[in-house]
Short mmCIF file of C-alpha atoms in Angstrom, two decimals:
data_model
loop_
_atom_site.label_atom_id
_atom_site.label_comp_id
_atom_site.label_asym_id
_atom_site.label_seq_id
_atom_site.Cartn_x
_atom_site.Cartn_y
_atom_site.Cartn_z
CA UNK A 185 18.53 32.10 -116.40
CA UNK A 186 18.23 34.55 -113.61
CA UNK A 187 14.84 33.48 -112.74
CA UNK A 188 15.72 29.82 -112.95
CA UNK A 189 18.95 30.75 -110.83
CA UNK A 190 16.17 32.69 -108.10
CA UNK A 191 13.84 29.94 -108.06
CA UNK A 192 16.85 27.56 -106.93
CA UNK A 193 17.66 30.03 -104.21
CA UNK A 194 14.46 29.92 -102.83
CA UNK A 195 13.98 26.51 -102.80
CA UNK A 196 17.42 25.91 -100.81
CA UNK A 197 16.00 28.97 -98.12
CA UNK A 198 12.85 26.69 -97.81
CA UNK A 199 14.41 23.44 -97.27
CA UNK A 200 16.92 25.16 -94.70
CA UNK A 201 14.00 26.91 -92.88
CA UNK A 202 12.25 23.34 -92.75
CA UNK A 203 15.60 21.85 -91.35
CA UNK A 204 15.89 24.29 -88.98
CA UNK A 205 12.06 24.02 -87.58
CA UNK A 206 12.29 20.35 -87.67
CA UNK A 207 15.16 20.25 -85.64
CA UNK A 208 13.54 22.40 -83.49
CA UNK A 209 10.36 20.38 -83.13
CA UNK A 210 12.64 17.43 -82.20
CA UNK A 211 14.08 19.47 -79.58
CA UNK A 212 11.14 20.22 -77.86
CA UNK A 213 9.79 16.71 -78.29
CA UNK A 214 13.13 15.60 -76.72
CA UNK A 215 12.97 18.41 -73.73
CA UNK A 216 9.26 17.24 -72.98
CA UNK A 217 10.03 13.69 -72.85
CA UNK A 218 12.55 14.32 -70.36
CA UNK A 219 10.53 16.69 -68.88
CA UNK A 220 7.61 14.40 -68.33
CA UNK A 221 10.33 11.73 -67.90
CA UNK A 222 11.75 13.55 -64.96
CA UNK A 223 8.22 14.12 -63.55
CA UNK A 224 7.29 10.83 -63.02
CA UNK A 225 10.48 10.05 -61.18
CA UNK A 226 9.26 12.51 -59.26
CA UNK A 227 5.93 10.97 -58.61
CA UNK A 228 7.99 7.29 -58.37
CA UNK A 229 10.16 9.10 -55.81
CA UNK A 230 7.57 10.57 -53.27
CA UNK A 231 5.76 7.77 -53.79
CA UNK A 232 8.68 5.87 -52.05
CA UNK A 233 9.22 7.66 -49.47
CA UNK A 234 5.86 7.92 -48.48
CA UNK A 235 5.70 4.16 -47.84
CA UNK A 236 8.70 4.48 -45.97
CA UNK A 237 7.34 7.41 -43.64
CA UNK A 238 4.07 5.42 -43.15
CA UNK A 239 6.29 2.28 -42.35
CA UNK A 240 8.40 4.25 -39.66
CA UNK A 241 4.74 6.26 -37.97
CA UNK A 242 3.44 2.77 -37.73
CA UNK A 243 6.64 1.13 -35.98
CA UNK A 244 7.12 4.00 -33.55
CA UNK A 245 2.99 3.38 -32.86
CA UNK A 246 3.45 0.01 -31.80
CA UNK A 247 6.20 1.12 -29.57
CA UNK A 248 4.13 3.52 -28.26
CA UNK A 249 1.41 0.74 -27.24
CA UNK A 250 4.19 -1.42 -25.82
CA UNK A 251 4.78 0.85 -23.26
CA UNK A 252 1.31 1.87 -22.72
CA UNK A 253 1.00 -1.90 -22.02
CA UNK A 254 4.41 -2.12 -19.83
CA UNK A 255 2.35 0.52 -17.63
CA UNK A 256 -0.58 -0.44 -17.28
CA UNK A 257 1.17 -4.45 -16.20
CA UNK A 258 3.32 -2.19 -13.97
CA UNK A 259 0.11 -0.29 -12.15
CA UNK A 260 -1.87 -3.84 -11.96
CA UNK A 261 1.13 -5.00 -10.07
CA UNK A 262 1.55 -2.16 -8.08
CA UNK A 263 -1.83 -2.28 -6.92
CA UNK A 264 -2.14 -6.22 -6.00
CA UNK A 265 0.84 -5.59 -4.14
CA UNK A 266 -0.36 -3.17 -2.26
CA UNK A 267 -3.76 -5.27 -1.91
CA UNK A 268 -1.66 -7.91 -0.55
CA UNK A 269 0.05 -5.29 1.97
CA UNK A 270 -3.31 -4.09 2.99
CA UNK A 271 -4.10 -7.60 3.80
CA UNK A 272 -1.64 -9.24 5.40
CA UNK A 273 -1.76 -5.90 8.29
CA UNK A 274 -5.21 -6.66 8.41
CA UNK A 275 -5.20 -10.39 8.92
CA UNK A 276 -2.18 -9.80 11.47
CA UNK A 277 -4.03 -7.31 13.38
CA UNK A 278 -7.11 -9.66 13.64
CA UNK A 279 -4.85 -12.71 14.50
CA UNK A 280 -3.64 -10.32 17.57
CA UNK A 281 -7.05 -9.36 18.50
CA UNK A 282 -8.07 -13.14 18.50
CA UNK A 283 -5.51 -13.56 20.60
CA UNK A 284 -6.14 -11.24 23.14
CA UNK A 285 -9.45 -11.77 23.44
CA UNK A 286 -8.66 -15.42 23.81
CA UNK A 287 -5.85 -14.43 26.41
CA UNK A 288 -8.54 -12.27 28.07
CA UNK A 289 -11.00 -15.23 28.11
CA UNK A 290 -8.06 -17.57 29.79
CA UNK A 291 -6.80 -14.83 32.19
CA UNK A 292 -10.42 -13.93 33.65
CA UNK A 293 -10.51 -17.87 34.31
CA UNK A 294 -7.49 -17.96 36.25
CA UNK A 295 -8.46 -14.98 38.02
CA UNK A 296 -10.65 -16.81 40.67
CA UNK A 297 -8.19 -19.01 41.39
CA UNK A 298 -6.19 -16.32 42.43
CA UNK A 299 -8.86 -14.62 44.58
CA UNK A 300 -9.04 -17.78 46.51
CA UNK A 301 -5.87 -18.62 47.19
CA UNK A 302 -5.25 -15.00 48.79
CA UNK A 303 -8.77 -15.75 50.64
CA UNK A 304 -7.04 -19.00 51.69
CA UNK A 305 -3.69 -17.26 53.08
CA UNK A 306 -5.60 -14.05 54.42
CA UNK A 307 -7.49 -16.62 56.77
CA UNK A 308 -4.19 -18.75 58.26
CA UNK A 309 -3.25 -17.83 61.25
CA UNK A 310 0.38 -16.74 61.99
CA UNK A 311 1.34 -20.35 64.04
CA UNK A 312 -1.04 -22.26 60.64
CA UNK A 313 1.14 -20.08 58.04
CA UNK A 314 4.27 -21.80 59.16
CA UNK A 315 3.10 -24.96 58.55
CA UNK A 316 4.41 -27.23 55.70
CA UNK A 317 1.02 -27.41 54.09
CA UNK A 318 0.65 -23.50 54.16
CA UNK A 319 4.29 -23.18 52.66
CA UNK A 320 3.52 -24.89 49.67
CA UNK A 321 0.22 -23.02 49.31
CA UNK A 322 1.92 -20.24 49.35
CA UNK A 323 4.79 -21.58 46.90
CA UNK A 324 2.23 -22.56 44.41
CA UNK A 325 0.53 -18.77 44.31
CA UNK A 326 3.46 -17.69 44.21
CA UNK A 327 3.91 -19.48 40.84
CA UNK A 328 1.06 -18.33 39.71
CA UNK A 329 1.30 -15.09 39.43
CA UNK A 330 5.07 -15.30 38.11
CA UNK A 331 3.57 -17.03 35.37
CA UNK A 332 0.84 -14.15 34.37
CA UNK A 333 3.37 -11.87 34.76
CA UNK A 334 5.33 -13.80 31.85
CA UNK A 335 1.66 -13.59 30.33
CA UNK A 336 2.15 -9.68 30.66
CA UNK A 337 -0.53 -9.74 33.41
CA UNK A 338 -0.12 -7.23 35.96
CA UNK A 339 -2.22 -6.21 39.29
CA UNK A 340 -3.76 -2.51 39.41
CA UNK A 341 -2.72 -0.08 41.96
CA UNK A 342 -5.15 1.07 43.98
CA UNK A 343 -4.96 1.65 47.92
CA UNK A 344 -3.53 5.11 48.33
CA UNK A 345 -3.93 5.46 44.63
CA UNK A 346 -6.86 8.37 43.48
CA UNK A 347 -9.88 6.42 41.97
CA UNK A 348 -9.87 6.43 38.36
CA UNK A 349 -13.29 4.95 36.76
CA UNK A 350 -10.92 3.31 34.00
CA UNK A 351 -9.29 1.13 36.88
CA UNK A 352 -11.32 0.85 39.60
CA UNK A 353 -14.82 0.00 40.43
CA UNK A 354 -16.10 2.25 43.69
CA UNK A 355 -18.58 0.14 45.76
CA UNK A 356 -18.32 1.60 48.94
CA UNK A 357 -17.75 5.38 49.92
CA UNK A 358 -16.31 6.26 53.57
CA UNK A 359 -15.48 9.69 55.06
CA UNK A 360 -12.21 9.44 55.97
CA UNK A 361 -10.37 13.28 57.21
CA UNK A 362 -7.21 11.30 57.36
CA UNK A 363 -7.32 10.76 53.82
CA UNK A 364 -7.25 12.79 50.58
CA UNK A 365 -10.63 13.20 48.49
CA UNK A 366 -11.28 10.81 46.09
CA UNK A 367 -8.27 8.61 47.25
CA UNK A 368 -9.14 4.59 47.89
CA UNK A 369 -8.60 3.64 51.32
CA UNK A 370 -9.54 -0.06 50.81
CA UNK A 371 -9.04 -2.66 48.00
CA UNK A 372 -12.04 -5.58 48.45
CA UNK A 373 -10.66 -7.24 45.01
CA UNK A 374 -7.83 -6.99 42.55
CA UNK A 375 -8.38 -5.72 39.20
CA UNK A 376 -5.76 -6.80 36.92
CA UNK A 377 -4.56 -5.67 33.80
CA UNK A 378 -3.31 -7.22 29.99
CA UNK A 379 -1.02 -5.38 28.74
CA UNK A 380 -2.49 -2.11 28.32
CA UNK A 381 -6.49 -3.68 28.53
CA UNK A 382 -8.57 -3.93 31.87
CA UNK A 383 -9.41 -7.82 32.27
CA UNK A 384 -10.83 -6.74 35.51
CA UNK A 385 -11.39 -3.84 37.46
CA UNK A 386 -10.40 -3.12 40.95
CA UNK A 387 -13.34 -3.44 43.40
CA UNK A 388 -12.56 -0.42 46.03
CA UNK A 389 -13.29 1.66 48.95
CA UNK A 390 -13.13 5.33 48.18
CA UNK A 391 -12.80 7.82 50.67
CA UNK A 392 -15.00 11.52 50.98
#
């Protein structure tokens, strides 16, 4: 009866160790699964986000080229502009030297004209230079050099001035104790200038 009572006793330790290991097993099982569970929300997670970063590095790149793109338009127009600068001083400064060198061609024409007119008056004598005819000679060259001077066409100095190579052109020299050295006693033609450029130079007498 004892034995019998034992045996039972045993049995019921078994089947409460085997309870108690199975319950344990499902434990385990259960922690894993959520272990493994958690894990691959994990994975799902950075998985997301990576995406995401790649989605923002890729926006902020084509920003990036934008502007590259906004510069390099801006230099492009920066330098045509300055292109077109560049040219319109240069076409303006050849435009003026056109001009003057067609003013110069004009002016040198005229010139003559002058020279004989003063050859005309410097010949009348003083009873002939009060004549009508020599009045209105004299009117008209009179109006002609009023209108080179509007043409900014001016006579060089040059008796009593000192000779200067840039003005004048010596063709006679004359010892002269009177006068200074290198001074110009007589003036045989007028040089003229244009604006700031010899049309013609002054054809002198230079004394010592």
């Amino acid at each position: 009866m004892e034995d019998l009572e034992s045996d039972s006793a045993e049995d019921t330790l078994e089947e409460s160790v085997l309870e108690s290991d199975g319950e344990d097993g499902q434990r385990q099982e259960a922690g894993s699964g959520e272990t493994q569970a958690g894990g691959q929300e994990k994975e799902a997670g950075e998985e997301k986000e990576e995406p995401e970063k790649k989605g923002f590095f890729k926006k902020k790149e084509k920003k990036d080229k934008k502007d590259v793109q906004i510069e390099e338009l801006n230099d492009r127009l920066k330098r045509s502009m300055a292109e077109f600068e560049n040219f319109r001083k240069r076409t303006e400064k050849e435009k003026a030297a056109m001009y003057e060198i067609g003013a110069k061609s004009v002016i040198e024409k005229i010139l003559p004209v002058v020279d004989n007119f003063e050859r005309g008056m410097a010949t009348l004598s003083e009873k002939e230079a009060q004549t009508p005819f020599a009045e209105g000679m004299d009117k008209i060259y009179k109006q002609l050099l009023t209108t080179l001077e509007s043409m900014d066409v001016k006579a060089i100095d040059a008796v009593g001035q000192e000779f200067n190579p840039d003005f004048h052109n010596a063709v006679m020299h004359v010892e002269d104790e009177e006068s200074g050295e290198n001074i110009i006693v007589e003036e045989f033609q007028k040089g003229y200038l244009y604006r700031d450029s010899v049309v013609r130079h002054s054809m002198v007498k230079v004394a010592n």
